[in-house]
PDB file of N, CA and C in Angstrom:
ATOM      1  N   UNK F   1    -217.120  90.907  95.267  1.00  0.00           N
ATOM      2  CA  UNK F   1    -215.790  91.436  95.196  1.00  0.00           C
ATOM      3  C   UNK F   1    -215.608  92.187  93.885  1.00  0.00           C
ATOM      4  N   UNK F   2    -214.584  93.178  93.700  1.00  0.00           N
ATOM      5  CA  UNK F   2    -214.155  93.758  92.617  1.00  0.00           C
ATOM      6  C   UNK F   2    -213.923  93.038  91.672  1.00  0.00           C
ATOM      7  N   UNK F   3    -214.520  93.268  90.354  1.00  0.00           N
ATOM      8  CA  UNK F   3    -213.763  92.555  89.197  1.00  0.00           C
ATOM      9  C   UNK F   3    -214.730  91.312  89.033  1.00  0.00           C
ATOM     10  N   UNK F   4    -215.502  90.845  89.768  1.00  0.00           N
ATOM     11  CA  UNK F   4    -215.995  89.109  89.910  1.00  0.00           C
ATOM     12  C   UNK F   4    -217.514  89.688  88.790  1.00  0.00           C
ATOM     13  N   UNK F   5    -217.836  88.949  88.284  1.00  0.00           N
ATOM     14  CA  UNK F   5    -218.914  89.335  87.116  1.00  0.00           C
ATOM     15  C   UNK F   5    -220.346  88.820  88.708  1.00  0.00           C
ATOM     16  N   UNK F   6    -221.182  89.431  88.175  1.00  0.00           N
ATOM     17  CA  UNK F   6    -222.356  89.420  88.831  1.00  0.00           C
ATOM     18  C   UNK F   6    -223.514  88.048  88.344  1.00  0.00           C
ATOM     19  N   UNK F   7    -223.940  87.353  89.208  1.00  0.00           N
ATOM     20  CA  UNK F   7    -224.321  85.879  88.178  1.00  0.00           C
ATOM     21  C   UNK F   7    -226.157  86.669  88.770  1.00  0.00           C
ATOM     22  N   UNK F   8    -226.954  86.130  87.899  1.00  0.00           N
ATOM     23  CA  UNK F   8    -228.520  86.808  88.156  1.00  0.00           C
ATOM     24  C   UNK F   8    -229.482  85.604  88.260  1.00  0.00           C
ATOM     25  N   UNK F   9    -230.406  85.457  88.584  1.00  0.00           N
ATOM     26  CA  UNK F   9    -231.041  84.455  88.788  1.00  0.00           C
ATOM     27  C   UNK F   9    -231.528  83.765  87.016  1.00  0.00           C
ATOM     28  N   UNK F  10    -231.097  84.481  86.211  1.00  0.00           N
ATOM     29  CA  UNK F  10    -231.090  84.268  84.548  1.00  0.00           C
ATOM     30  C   UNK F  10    -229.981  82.828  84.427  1.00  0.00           C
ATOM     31  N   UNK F  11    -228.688  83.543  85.249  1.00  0.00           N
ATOM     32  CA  UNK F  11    -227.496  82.722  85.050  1.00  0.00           C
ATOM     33  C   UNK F  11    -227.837  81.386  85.090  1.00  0.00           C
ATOM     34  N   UNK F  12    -228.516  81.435  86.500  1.00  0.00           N
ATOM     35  CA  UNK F  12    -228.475  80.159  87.099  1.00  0.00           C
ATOM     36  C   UNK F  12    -229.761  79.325  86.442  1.00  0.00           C
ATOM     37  N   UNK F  13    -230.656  79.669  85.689  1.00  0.00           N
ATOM     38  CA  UNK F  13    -231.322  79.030  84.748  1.00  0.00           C
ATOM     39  C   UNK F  13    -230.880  78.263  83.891  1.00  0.00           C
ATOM     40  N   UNK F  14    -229.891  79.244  83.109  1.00  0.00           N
ATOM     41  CA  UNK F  14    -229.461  78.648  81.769  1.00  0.00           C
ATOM     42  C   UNK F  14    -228.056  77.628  81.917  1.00  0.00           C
ATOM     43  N   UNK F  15    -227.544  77.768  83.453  1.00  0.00           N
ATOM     44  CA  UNK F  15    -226.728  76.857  84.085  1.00  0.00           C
ATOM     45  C   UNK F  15    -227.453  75.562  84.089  1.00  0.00           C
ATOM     46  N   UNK F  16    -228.707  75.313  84.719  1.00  0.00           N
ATOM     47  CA  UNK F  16    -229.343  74.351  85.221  1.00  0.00           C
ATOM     48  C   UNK F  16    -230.395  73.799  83.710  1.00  0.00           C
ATOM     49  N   UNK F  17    -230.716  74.419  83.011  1.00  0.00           N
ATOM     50  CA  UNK F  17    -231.107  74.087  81.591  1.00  0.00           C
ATOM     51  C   UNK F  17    -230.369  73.603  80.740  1.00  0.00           C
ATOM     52  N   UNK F  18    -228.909  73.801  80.708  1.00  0.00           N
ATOM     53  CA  UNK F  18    -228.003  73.708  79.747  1.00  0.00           C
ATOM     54  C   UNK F  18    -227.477  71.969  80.294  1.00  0.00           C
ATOM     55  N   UNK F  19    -227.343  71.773  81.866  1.00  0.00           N
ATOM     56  CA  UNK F  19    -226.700  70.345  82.538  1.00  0.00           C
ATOM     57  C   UNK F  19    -228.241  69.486  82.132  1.00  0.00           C
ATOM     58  N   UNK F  20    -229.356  69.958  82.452  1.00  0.00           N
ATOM     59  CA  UNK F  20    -230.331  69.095  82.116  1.00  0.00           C
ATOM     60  C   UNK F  20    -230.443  68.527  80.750  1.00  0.00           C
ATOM     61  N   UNK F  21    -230.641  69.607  79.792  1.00  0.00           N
ATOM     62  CA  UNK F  21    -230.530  69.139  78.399  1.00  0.00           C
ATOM     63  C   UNK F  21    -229.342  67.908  78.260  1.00  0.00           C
ATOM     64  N   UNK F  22    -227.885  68.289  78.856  1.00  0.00           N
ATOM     65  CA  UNK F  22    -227.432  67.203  78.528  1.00  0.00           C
ATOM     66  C   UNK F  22    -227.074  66.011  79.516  1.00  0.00           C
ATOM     67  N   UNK F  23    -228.262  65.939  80.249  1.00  0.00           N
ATOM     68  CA  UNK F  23    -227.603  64.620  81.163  1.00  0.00           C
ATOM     69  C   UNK F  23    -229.063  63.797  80.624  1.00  0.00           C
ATOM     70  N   UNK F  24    -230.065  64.512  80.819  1.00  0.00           N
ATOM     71  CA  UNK F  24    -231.439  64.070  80.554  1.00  0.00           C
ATOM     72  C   UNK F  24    -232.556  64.173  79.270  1.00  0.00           C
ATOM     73  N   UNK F  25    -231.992  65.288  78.384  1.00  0.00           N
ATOM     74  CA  UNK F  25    -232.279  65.380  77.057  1.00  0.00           C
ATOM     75  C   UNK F  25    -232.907  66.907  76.878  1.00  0.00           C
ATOM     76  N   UNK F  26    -233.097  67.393  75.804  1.00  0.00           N
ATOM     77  CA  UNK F  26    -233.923  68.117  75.073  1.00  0.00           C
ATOM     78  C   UNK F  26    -235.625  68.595  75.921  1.00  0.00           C
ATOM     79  N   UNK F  27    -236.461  67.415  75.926  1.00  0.00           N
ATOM     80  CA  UNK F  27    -237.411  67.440  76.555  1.00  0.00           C
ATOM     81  C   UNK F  27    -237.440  67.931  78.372  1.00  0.00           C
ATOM     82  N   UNK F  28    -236.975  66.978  78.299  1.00  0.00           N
ATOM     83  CA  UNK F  28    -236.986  67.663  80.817  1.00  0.00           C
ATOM     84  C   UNK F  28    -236.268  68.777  80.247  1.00  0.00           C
ATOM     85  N   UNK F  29    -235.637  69.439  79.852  1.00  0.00           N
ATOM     86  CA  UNK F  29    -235.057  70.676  80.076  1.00  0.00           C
ATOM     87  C   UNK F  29    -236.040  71.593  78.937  1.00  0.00           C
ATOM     88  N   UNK F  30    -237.185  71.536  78.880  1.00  0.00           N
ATOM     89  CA  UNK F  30    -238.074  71.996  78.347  1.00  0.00           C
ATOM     90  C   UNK F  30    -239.043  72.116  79.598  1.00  0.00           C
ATOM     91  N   UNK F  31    -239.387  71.167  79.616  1.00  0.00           N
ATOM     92  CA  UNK F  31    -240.464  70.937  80.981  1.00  0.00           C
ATOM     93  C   UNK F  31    -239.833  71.928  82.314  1.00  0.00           C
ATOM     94  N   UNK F  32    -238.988  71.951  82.637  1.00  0.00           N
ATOM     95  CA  UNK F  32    -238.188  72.710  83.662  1.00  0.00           C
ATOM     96  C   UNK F  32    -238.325  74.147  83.167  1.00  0.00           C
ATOM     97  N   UNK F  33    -238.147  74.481  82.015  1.00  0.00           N
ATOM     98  CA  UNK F  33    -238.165  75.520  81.664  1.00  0.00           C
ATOM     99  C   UNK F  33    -239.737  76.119  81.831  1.00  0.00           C
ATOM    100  N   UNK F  34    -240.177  75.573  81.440  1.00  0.00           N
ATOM    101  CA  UNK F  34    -241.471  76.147  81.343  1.00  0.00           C
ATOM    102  C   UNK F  34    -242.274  76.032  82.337  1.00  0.00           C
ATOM    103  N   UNK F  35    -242.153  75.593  83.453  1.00  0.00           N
ATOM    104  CA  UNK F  35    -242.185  75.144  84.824  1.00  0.00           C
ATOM    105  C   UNK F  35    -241.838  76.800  85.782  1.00  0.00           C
ATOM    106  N   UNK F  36    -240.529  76.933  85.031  1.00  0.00           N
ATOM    107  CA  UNK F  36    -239.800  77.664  85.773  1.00  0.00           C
ATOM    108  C   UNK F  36    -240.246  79.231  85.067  1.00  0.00           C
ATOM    109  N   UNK F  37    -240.443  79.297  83.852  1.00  0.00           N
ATOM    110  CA  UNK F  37    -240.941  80.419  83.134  1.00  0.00           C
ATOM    111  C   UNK F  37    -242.024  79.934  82.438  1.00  0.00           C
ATOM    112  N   UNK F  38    -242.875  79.982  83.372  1.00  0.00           N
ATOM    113  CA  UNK F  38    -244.462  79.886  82.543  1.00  0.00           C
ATOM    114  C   UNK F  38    -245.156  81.037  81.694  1.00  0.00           C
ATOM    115  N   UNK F  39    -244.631  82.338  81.254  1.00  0.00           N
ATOM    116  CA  UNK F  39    -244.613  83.225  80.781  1.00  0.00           C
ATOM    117  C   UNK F  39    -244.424  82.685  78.979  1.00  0.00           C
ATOM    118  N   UNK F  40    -243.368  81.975  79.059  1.00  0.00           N
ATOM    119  CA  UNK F  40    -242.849  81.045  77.805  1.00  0.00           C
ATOM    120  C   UNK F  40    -243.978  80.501  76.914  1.00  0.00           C
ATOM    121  N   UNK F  41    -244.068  80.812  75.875  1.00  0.00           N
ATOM    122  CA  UNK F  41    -244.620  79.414  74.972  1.00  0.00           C
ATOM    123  C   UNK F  41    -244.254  78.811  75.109  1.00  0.00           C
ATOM    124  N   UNK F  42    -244.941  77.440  74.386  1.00  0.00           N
ATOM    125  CA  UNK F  42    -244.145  76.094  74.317  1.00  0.00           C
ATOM    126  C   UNK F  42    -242.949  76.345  72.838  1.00  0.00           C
ATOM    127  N   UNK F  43    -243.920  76.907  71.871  1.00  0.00           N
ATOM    128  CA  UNK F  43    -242.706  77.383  71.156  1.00  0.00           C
ATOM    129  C   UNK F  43    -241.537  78.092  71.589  1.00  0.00           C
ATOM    130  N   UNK F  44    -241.502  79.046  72.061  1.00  0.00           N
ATOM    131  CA  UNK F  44    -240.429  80.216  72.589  1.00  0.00           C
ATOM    132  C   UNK F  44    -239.509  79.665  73.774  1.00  0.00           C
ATOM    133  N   UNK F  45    -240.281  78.081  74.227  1.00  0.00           N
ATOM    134  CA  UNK F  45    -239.324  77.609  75.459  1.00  0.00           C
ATOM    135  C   UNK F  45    -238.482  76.831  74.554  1.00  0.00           C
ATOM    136  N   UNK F  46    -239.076  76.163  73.540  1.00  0.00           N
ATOM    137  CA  UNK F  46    -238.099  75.431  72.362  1.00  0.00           C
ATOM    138  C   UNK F  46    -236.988  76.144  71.819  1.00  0.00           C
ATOM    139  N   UNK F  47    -237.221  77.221  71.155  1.00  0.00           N
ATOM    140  CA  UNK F  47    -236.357  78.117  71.052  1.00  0.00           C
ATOM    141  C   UNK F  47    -235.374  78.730  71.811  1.00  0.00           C
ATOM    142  N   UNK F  48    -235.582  78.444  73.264  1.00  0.00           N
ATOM    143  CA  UNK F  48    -234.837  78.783  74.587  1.00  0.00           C
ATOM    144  C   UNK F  48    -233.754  78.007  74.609  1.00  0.00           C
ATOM    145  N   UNK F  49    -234.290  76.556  74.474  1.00  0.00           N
ATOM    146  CA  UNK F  49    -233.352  75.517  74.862  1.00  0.00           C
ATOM    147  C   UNK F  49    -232.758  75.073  73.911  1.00  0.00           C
ATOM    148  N   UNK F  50    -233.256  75.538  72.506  1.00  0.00           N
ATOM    149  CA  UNK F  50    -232.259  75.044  71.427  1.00  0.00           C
ATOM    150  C   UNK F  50    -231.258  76.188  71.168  1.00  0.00           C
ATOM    151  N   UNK F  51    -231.423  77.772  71.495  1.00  0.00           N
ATOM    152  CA  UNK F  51    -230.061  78.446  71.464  1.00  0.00           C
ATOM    153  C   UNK F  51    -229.527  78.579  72.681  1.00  0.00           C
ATOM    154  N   UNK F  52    -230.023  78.543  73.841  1.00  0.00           N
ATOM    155  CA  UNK F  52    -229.182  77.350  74.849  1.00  0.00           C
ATOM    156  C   UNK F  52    -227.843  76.324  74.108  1.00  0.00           C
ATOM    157  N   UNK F  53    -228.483  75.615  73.701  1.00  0.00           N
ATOM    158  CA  UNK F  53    -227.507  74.513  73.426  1.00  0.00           C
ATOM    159  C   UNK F  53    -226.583  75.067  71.955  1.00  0.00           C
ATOM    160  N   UNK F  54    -227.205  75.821  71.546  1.00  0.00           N
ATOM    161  CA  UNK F  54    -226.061  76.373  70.754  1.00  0.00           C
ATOM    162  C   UNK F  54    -225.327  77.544  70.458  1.00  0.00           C
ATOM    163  N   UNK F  55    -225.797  78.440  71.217  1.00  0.00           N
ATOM    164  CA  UNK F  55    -225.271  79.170  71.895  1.00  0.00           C
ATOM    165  C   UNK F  55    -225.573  80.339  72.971  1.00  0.00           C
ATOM    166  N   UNK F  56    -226.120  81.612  72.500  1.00  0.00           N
ATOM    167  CA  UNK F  56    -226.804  82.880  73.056  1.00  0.00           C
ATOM    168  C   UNK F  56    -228.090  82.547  72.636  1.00  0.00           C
ATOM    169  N   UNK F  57    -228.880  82.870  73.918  1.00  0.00           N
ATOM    170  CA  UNK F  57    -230.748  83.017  73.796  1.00  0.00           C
ATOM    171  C   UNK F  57    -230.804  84.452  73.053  1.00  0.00           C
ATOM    172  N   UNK F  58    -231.879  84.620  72.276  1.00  0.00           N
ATOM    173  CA  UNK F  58    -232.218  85.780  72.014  1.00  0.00           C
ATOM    174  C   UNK F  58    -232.216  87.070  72.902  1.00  0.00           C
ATOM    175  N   UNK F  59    -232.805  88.060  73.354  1.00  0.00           N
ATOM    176  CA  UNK F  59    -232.150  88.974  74.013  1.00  0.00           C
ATOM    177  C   UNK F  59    -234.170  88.941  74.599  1.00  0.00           C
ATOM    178  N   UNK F  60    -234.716  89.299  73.679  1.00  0.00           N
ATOM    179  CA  UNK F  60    -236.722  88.920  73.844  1.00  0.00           C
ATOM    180  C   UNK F  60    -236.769  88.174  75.069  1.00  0.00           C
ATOM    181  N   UNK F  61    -236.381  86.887  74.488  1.00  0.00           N
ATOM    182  CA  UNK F  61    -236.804  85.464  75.833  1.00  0.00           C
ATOM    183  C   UNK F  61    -236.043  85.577  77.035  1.00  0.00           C
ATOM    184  N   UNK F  62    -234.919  85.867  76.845  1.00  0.00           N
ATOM    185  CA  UNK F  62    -234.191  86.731  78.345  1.00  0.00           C
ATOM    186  C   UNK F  62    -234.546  87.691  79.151  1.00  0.00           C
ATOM    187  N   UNK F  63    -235.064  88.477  78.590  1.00  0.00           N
ATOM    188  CA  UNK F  63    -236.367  89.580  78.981  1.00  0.00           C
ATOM    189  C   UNK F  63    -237.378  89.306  79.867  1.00  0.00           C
ATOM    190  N   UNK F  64    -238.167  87.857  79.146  1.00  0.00           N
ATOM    191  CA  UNK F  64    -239.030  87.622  79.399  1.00  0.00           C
ATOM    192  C   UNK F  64    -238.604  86.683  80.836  1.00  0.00           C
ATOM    193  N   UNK F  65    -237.468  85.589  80.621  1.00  0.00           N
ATOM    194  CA  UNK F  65    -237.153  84.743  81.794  1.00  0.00           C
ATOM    195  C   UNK F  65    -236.976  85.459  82.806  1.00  0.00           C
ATOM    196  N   UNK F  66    -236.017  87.161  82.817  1.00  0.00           N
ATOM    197  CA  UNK F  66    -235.771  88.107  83.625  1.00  0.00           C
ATOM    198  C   UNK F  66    -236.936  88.292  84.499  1.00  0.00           C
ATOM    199  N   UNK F  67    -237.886  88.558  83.927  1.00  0.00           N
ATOM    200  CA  UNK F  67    -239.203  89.508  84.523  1.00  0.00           C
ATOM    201  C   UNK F  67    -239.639  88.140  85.474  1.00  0.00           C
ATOM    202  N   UNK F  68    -239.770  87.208  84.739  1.00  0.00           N
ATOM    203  CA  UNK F  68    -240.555  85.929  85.522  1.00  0.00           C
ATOM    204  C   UNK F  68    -239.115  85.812  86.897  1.00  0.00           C
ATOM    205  N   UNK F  69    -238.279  85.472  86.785  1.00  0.00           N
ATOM    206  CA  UNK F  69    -237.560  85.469  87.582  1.00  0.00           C
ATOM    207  C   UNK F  69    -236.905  86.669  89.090  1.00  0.00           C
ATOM    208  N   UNK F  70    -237.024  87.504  88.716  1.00  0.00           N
ATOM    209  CA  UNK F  70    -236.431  88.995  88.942  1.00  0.00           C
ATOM    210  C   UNK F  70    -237.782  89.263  89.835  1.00  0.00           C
ATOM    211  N   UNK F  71    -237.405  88.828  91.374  1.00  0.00           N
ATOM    212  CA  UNK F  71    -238.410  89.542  92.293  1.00  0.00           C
ATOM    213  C   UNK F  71    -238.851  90.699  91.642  1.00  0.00           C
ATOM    214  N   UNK F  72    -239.946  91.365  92.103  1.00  0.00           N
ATOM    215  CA  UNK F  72    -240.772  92.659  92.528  1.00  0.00           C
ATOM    216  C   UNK F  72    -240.369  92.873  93.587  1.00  0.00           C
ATOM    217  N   UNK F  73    -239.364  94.082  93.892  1.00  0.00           N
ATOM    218  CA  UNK F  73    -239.985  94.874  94.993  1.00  0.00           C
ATOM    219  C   UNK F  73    -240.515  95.854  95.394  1.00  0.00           C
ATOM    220  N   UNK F  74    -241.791  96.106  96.401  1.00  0.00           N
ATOM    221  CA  UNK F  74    -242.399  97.126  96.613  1.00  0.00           C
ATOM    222  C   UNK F  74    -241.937  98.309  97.484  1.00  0.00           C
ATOM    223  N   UNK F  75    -241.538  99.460  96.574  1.00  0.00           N
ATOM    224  CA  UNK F  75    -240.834 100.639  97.215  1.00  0.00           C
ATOM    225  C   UNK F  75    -241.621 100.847  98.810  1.00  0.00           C
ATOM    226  N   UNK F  76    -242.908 100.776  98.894  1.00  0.00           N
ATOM    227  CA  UNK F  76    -243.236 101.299  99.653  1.00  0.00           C
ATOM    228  C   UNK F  76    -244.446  99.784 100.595  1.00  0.00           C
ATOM    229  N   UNK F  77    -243.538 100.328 102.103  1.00  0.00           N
ATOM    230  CA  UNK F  77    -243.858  98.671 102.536  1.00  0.00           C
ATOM    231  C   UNK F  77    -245.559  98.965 102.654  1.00  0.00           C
ATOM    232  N   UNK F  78    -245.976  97.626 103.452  1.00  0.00           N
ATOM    233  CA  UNK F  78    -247.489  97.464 104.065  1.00  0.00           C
ATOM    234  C   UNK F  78    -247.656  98.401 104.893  1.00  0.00           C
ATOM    235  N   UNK F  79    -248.728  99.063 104.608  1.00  0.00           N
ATOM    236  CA  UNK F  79    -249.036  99.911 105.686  1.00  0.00           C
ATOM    237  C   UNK F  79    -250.818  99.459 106.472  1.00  0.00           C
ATOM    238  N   UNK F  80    -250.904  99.185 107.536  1.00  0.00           N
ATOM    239  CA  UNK F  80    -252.388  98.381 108.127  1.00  0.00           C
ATOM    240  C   UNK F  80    -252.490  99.774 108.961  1.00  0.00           C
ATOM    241  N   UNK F  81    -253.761  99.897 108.734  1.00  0.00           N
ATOM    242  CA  UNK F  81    -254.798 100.814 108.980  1.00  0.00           C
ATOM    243  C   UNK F  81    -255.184 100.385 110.106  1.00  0.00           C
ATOM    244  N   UNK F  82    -254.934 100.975 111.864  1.00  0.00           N
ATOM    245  CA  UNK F  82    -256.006 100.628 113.001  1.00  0.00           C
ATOM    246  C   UNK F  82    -256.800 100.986 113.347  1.00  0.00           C
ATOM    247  N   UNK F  83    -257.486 102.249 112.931  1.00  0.00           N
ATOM    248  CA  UNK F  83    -258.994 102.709 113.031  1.00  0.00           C
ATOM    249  C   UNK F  83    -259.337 102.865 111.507  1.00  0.00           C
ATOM    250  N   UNK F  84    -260.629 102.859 111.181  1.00  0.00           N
ATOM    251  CA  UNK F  84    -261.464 102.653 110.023  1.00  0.00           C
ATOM    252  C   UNK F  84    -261.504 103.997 109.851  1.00  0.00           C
ATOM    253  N   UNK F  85    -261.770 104.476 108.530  1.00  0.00           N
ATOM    254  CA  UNK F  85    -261.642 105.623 107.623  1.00  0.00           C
ATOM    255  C   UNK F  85    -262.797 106.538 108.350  1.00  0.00           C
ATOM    256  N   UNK F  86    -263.876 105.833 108.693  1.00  0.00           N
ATOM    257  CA  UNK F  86    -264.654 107.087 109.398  1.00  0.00           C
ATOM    258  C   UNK F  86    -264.857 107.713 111.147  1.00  0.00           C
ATOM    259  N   UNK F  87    -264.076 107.102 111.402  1.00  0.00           N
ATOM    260  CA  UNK F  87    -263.381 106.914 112.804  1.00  0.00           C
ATOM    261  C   UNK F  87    -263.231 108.428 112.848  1.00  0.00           C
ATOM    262  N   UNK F  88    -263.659 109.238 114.127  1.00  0.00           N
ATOM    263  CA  UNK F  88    -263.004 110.925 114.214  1.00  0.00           C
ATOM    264  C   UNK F  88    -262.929 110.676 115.789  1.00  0.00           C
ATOM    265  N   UNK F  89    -261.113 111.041 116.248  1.00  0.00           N
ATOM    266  CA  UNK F  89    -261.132 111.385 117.541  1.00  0.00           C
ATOM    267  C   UNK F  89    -262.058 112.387 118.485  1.00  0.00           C
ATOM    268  N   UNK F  90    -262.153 112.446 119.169  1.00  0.00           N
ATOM    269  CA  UNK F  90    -263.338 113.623 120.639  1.00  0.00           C
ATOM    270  C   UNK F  90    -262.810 114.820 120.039  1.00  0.00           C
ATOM    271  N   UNK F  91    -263.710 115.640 120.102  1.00  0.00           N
ATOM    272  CA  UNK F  91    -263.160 116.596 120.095  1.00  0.00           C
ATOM    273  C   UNK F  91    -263.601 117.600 121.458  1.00  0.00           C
TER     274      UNK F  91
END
């Protein structure tokens, strides 16, 4: 709808990182993270979840969660080949 902010599959990370950290601690919401963005150091997932919890992630590691997260799609679909490349109709 008009006006409604757009939530990205980023959102819903740092939604689900931010309730973990505090129902279950620091650690599982590390493990999840890096689970979930294996792209991450173990350093850089630390750093995730500690400005997580205090406030804005860097703009870098968002980048990086983006890409890991953020399908690929391929402009141009499958295309299957039914005769083999050296195949020549009768002439």
């Amino acid at each position: 709808m008009r006006g409604e902010a757009v939530r990205t599959a980023v959102d819903g990370l740092h939604d689900e990182i931010r309730a973990l950290a505090g129902a279950e601690g620091r650690l599982s919401a590390l493990r999840v993270l890096r689970r979930k963005v294996p792209a991450l150091s173990p350093a850089q997932a630390s750093a995730y979840v500690t400005a997580l919890r205090d406030g804005d992630v860097p703009a870098p590691l968002v980048a990086v969660a983006a890409a890991e997260l953020t399908p690929v799609v391929d402009p141009f679909p499958k295309v299957d080949t039914l005769r083999g490349a050296g195949h020549r109709p009768p002439s």
